mmCIF file with all atom_site columns, C-alpha atoms in Angstrom:
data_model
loop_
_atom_site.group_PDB
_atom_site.id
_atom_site.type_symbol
_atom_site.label_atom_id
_atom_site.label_alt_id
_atom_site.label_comp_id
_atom_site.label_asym_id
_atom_site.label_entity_id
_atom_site.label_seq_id
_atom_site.pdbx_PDB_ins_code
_atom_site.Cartn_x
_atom_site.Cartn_y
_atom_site.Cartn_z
_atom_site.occupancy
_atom_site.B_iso_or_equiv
_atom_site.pdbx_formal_charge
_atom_site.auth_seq_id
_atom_site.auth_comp_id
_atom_site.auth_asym_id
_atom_site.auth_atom_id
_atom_site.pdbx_PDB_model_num
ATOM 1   C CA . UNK A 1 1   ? 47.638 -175.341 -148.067 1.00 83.00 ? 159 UNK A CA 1
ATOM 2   C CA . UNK A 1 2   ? 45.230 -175.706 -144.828 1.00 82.00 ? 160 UNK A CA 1
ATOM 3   C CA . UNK A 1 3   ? 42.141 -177.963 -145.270 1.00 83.00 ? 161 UNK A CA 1
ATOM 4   C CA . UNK A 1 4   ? 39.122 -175.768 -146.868 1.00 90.00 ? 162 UNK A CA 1
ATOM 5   C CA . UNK A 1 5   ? 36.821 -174.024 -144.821 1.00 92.00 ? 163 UNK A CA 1
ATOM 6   C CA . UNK A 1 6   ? 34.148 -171.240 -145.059 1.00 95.00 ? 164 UNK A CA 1
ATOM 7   C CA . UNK A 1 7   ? 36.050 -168.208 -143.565 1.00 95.00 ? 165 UNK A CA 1
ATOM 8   C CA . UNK A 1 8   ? 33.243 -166.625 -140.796 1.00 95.00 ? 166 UNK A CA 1
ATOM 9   C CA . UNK A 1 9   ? 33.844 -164.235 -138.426 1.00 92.00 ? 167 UNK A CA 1
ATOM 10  C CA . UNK A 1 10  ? 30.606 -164.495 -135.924 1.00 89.00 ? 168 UNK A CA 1
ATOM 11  C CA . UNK A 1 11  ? 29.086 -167.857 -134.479 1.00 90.00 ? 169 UNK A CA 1
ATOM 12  C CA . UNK A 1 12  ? 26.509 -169.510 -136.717 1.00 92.00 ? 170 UNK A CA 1
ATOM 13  C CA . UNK A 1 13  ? 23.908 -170.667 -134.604 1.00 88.00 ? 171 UNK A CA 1
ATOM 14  C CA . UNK A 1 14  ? 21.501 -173.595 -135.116 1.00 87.00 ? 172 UNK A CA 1
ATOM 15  C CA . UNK A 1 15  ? 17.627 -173.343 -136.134 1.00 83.00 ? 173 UNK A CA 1
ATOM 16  C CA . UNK A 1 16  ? 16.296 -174.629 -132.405 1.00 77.00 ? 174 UNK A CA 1
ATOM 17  C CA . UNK A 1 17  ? 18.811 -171.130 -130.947 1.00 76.00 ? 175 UNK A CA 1
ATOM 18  C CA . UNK A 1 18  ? 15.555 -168.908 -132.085 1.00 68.00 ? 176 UNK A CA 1
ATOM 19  C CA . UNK A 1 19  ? 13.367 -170.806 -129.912 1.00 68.00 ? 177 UNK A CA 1
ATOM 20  C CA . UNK A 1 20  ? 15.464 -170.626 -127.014 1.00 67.00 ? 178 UNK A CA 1
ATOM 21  C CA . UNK A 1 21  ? 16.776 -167.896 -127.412 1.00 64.00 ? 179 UNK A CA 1
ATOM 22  C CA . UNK A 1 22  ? 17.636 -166.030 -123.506 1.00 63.00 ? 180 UNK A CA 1
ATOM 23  C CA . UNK A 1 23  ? 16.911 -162.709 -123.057 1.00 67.00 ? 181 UNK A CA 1
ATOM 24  C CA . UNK A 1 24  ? 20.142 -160.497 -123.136 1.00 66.00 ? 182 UNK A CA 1
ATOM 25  C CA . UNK A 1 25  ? 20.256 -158.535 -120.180 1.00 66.00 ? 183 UNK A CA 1
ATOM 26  C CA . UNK A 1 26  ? 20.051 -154.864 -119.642 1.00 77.00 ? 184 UNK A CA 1
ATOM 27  C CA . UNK A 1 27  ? 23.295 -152.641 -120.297 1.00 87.00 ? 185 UNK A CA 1
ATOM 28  C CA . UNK A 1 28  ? 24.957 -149.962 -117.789 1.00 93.00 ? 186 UNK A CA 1
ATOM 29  C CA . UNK A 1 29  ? 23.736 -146.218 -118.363 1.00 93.00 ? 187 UNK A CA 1
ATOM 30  C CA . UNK A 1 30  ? 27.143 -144.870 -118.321 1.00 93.00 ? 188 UNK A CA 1
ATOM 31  C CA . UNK A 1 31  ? 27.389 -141.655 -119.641 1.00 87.00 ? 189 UNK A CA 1
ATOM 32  C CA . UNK A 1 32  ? 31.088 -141.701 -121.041 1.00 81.00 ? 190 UNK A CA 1
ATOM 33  C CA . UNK A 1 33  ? 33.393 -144.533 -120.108 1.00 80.00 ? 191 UNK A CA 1
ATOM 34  C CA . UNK A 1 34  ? 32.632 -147.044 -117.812 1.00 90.00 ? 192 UNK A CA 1
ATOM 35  C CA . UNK A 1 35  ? 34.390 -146.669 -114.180 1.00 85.00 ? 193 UNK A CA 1
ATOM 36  C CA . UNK A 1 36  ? 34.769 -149.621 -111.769 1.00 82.00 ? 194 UNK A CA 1
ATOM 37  C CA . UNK A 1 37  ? 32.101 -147.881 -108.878 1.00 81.00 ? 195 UNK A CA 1
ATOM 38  C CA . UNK A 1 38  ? 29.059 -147.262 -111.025 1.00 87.00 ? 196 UNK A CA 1
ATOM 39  C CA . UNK A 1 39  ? 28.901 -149.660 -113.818 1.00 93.00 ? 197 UNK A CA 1
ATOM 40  C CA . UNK A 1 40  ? 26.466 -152.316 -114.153 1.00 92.00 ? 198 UNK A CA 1
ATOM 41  C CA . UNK A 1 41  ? 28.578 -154.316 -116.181 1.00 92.00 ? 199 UNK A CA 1
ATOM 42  C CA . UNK A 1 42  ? 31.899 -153.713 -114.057 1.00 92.00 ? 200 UNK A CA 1
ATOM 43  C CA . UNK A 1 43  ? 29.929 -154.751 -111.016 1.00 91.00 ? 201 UNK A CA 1
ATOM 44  C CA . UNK A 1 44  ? 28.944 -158.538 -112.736 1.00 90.00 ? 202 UNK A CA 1
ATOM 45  C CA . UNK A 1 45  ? 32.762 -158.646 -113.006 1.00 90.00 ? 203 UNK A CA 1
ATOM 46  C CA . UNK A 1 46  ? 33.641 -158.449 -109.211 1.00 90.00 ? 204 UNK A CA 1
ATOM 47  C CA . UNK A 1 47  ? 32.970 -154.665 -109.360 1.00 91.00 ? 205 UNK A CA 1
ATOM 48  C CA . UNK A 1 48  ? 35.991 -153.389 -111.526 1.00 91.00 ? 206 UNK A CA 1
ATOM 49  C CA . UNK A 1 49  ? 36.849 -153.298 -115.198 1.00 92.00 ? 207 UNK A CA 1
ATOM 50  C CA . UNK A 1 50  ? 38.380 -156.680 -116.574 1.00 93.00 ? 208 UNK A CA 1
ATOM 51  C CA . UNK A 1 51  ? 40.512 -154.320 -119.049 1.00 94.00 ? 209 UNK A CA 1
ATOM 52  C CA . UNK A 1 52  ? 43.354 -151.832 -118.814 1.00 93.00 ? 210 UNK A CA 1
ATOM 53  C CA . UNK A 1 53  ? 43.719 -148.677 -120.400 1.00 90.00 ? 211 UNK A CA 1
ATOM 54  C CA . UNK A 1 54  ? 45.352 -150.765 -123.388 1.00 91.00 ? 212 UNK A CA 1
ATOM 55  C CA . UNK A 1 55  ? 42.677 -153.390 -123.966 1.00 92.00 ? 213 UNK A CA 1
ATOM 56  C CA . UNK A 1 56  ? 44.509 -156.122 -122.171 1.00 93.00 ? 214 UNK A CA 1
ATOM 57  C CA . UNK A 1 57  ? 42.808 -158.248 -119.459 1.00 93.00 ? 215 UNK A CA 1
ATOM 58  C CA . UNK A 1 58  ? 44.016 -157.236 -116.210 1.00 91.00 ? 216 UNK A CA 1
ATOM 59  C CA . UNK A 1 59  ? 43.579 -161.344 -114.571 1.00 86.00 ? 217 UNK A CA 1
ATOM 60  C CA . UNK A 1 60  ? 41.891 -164.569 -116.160 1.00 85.00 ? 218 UNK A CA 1
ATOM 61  C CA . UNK A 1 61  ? 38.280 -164.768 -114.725 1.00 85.00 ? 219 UNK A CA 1
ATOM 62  C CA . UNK A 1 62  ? 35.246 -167.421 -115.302 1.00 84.00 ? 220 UNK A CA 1
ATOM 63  C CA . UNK A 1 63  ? 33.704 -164.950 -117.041 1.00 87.00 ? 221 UNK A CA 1
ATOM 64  C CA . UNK A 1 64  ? 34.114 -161.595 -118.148 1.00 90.00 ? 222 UNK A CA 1
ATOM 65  C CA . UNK A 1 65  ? 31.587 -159.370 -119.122 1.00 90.00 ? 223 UNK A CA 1
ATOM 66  C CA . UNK A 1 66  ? 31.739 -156.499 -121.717 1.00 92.00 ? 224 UNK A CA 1
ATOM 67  C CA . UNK A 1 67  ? 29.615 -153.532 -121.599 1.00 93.00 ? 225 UNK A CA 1
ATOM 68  C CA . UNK A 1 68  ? 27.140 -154.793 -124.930 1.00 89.00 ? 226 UNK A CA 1
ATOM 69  C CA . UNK A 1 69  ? 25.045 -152.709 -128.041 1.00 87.00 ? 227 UNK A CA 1
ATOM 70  C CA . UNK A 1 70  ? 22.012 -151.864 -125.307 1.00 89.00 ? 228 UNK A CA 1
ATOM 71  C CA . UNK A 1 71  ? 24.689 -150.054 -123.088 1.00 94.00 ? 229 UNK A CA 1
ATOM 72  C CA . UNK A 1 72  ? 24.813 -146.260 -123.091 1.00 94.00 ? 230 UNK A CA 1
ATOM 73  C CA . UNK A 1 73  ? 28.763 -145.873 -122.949 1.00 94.00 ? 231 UNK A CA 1
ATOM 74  C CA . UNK A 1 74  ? 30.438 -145.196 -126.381 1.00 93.00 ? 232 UNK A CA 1
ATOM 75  C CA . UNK A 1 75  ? 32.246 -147.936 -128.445 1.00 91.00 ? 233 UNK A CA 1
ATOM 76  C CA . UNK A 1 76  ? 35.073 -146.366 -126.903 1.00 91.00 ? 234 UNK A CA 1
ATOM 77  C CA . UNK A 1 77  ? 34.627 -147.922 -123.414 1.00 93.00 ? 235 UNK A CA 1
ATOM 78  C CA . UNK A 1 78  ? 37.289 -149.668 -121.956 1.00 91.00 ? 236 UNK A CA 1
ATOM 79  C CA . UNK A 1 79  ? 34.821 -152.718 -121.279 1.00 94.00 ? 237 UNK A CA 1
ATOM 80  C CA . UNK A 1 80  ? 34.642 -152.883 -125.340 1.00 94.00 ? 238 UNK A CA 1
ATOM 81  C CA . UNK A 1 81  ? 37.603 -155.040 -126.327 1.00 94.00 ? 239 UNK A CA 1
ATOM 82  C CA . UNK A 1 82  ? 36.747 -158.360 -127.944 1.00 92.00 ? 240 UNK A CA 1
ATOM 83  C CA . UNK A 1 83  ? 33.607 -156.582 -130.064 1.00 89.00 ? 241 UNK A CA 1
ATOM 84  C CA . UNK A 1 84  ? 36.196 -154.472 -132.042 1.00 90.00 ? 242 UNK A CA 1
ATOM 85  C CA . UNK A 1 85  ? 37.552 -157.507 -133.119 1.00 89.00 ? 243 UNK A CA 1
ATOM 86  C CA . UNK A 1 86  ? 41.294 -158.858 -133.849 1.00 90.00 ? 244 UNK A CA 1
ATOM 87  C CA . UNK A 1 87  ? 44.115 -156.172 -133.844 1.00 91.00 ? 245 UNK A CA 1
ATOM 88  C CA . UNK A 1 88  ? 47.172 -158.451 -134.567 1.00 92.00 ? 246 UNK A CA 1
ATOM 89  C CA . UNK A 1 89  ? 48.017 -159.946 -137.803 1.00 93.00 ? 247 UNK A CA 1
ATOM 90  C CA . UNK A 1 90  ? 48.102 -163.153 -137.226 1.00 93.00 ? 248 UNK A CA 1
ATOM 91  C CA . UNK A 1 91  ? 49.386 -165.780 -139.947 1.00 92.00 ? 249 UNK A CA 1
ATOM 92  C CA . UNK A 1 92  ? 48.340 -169.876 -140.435 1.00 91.00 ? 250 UNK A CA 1
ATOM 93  C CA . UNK A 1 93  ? 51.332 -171.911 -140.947 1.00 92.00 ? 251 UNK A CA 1
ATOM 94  C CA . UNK A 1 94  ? 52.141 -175.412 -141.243 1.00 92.00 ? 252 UNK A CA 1
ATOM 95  C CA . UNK A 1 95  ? 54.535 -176.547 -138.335 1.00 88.00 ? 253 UNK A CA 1
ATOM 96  C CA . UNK A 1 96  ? 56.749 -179.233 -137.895 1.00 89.00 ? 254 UNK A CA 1
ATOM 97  C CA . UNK A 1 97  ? 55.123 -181.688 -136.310 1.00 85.00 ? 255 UNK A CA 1
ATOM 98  C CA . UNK A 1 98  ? 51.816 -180.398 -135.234 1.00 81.00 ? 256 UNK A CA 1
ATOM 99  C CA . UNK A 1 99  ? 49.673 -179.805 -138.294 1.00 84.00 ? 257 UNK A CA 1
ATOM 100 C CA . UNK A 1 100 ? 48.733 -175.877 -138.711 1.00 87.00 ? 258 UNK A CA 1
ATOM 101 C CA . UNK A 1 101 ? 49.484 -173.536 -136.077 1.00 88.00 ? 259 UNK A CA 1
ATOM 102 C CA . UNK A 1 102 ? 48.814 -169.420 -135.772 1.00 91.00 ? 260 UNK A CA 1
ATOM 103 C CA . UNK A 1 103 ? 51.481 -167.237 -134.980 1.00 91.00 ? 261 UNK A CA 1
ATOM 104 C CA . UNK A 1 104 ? 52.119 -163.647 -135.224 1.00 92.00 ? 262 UNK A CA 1
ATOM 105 C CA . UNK A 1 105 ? 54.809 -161.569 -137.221 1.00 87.00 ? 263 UNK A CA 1
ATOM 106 C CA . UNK A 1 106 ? 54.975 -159.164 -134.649 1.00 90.00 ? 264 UNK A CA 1
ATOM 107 C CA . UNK A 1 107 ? 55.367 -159.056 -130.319 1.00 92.00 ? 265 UNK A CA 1
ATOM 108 C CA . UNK A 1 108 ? 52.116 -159.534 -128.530 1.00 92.00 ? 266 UNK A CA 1
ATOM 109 C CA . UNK A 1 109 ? 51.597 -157.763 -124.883 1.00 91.00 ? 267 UNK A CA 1
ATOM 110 C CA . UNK A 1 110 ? 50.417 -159.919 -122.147 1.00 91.00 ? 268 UNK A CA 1
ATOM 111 C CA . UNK A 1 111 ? 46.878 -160.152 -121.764 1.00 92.00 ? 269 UNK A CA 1
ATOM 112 C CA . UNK A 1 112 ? 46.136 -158.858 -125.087 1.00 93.00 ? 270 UNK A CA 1
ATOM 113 C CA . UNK A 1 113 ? 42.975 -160.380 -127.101 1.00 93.00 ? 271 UNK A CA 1
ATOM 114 C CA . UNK A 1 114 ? 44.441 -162.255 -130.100 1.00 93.00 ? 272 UNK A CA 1
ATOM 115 C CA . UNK A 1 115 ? 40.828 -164.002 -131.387 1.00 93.00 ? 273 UNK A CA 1
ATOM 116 C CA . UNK A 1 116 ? 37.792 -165.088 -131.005 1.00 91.00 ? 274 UNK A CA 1
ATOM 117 C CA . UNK A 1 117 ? 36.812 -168.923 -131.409 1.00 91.00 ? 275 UNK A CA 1
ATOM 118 C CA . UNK A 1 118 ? 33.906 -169.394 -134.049 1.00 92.00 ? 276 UNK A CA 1
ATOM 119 C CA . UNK A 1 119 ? 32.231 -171.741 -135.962 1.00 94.00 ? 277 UNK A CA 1
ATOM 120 C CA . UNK A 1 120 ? 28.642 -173.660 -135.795 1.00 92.00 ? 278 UNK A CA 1
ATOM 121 C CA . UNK A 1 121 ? 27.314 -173.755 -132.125 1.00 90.00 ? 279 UNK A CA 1
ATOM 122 C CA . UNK A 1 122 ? 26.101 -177.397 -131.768 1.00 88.00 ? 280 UNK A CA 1
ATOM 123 C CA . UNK A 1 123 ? 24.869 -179.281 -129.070 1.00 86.00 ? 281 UNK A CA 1
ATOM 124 C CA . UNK A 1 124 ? 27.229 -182.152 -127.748 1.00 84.00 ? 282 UNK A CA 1
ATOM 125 C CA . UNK A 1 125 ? 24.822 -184.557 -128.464 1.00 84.00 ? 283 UNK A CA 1
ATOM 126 C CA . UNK A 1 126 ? 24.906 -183.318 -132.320 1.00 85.00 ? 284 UNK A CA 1
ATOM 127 C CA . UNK A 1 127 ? 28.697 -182.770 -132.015 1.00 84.00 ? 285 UNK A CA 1
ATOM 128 C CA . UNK A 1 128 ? 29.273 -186.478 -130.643 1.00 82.00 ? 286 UNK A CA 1
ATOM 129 C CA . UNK A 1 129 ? 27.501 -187.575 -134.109 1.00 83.00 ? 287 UNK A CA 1
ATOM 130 C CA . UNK A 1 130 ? 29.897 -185.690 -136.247 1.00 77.00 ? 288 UNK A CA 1
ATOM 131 C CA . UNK A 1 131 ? 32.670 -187.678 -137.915 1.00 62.00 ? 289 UNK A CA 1
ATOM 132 C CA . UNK A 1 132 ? 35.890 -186.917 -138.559 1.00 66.00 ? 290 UNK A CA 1
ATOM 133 C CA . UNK A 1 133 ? 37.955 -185.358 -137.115 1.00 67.00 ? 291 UNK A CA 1
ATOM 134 C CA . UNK A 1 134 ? 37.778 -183.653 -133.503 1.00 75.00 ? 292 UNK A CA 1
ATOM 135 C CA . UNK A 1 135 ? 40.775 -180.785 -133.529 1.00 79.00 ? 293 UNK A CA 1
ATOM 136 C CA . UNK A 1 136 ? 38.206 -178.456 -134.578 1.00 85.00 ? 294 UNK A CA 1
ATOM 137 C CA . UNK A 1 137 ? 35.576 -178.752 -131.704 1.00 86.00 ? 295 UNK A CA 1
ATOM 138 C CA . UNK A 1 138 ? 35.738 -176.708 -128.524 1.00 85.00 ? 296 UNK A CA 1
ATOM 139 C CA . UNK A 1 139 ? 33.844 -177.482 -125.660 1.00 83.00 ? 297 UNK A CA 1
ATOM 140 C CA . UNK A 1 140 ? 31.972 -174.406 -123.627 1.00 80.00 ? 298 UNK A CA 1
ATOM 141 C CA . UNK A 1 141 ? 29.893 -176.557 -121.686 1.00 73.00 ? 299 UNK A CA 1
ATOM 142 C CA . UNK A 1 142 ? 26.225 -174.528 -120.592 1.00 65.00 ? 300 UNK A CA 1
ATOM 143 C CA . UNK A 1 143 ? 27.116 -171.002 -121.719 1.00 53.00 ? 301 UNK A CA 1
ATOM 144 C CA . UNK A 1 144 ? 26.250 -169.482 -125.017 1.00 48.00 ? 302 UNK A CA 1
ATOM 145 C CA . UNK A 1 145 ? 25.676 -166.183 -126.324 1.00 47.00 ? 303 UNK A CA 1
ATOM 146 C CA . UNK A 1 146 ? 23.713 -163.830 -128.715 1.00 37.00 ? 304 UNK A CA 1
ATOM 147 C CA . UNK A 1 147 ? 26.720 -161.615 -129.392 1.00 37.00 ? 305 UNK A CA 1
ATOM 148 C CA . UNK A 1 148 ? 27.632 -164.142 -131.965 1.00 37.00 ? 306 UNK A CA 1
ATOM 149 C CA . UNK A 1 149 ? 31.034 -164.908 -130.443 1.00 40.00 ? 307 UNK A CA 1
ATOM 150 C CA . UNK A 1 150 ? 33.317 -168.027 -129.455 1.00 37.00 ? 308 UNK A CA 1
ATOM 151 C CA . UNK A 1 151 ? 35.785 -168.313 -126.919 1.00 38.00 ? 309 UNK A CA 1
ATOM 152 C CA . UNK A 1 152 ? 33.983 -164.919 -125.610 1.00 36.00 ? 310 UNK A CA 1
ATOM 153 C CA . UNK A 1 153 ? 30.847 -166.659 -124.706 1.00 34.00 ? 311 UNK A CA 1
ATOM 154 C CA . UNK A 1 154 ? 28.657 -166.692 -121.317 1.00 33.00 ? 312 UNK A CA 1
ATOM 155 C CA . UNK A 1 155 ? 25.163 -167.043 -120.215 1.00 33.00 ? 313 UNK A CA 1
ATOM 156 C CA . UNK A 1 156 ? 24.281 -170.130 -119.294 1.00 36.00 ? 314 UNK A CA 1
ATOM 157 C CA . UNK A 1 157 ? 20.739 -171.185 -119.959 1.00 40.00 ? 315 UNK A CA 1
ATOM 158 C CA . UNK A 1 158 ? 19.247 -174.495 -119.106 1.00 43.00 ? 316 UNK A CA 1
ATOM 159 C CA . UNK A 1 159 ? 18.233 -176.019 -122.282 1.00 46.00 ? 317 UNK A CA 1
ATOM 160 C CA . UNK A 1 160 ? 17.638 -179.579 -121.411 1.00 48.00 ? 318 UNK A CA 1
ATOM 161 C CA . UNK A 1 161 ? 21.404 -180.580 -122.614 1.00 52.00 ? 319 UNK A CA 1
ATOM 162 C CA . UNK A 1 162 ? 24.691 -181.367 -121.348 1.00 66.00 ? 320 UNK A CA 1
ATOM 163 C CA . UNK A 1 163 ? 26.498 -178.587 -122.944 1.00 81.00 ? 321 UNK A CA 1
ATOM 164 C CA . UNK A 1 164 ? 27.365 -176.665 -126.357 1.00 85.00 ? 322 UNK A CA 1
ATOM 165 C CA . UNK A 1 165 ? 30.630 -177.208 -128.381 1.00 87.00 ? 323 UNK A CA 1
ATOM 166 C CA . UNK A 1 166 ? 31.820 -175.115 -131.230 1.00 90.00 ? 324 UNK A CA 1
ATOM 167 C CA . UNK A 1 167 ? 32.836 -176.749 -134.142 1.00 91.00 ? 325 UNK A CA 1
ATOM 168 C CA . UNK A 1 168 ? 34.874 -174.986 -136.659 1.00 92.00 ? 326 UNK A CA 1
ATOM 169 C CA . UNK A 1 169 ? 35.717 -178.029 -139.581 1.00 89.00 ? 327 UNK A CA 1
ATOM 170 C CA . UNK A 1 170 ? 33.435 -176.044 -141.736 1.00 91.00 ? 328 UNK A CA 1
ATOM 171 C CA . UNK A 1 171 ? 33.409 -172.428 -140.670 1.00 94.00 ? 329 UNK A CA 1
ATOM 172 C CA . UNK A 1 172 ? 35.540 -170.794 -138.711 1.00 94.00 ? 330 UNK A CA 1
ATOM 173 C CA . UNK A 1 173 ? 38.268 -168.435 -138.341 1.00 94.00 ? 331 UNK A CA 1
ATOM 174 C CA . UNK A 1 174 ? 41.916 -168.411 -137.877 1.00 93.00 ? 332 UNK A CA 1
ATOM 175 C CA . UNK A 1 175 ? 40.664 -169.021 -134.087 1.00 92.00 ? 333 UNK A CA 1
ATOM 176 C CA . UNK A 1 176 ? 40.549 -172.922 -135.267 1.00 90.00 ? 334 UNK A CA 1
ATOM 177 C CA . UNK A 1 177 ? 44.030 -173.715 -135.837 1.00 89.00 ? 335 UNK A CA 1
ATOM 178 C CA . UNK A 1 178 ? 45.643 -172.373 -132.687 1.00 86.00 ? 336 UNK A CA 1
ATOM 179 C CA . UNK A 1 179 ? 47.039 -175.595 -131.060 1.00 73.00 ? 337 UNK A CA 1
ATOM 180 C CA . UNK A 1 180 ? 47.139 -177.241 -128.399 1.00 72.00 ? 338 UNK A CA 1
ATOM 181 C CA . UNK A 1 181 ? 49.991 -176.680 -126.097 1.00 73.00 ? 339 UNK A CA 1
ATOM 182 C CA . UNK A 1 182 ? 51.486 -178.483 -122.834 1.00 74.00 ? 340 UNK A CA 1
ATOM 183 C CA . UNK A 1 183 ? 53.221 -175.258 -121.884 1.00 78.00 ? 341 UNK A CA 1
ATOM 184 C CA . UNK A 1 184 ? 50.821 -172.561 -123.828 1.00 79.00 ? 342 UNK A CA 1
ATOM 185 C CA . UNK A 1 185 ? 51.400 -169.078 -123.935 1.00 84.00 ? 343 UNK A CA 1
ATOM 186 C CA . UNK A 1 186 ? 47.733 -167.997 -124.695 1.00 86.00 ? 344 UNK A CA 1
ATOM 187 C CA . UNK A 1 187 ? 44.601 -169.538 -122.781 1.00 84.00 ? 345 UNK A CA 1
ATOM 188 C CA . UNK A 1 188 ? 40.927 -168.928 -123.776 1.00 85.00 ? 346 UNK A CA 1
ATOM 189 C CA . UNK A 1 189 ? 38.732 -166.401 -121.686 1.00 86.00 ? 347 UNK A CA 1
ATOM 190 C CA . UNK A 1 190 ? 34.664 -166.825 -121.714 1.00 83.00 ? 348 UNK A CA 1
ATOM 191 C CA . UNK A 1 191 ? 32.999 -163.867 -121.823 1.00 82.00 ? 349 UNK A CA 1
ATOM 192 C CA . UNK A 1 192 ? 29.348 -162.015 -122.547 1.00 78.00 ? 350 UNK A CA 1
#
């Protein structure tokens, strides 16, 4: 069996996060789905939808940014993807040579969302003093989130630190044993 952990499915954030909290900003007013020419959200991403018509990102960016709760559209939107959460079963299994792995029972389009990555948001300072060991931490540098998400994180806020990692020893999903690959076929995509 996998090492124990606390099974969580949204980022668990540290006391000081209350403090400094940033302000999440406005949403679109769309009034059905979101199109590329009038959205506010569309525009932060280059002026066009990250998504196709399936849900699957259309090219890797820096940052994507989903429509959010304060926008008008429906959950429906395409610019909704990573909030509905995962869509493929995914299973944890013990591989050869690599410890645990994730793979899926069944084909996987390109571009598809597969997880997020969650766990406790710490400081890298904090995370440095942390023993053990580090296949569970995930480095996202300045950019953090209220949307209580992992590898679909963004706005960076100066807080007086180097960056944020994610560590997911403790709690975390089946995000936390997708490996590490020289030739991957999956990458992580930050988003708000």
């Amino acid at each position: 069996k996998p090492p124990s952990f606390n099974y969580i499915t949204k980022i668990m954030y540290p006391d000081w996060y209350r403090d400094r909290r940033p302000v999440p900003p406005t949403g679109c007013d769309c009034v059905g789905r979101c199109s590329d020419k009038r959205c506010k959200c569309a525009t932060k991403n280059g002026g066009e939808i990250p998504y196709n018509h399936n849900g699957a990102i259309v090219e890797a960016k820096p940052l994507v940014y989903e429509c959010r709760p304060a926008c008008k559209c429906p959950p429906s939107c395409y610019n909704r993807v990573t909030q509905h959460g995962m869509k493929i079963q995914l299973e944890i299994f013990k591989t050869e040579t690599r410890g645990w792995g994730v793979r899926s029972l069944n084909s996987i389009s390109s571009g598809s969302f597969i997880c997020e990555y969650v766990g406790e948001l710490l400081e890298d300072t904090e995370a440095e003093k942390r023993t053990g060991n580090d296949e569970y931490l995930f480095d996202i540098g300045q950019n953090y989130s209220e949307m209580g998400t992992g590898v679909r994180m963004g706005m960076g806020v100066d807080t007086g630190t180097d960056g944020f990692t994610i560590e997911a020893a403790k709690y975390g999903n089946v995000g936390r044993c997708i490996n590490h690959s020289c030739s991957p076929n999956l990458y992580a995509q930050n988003g708000l």
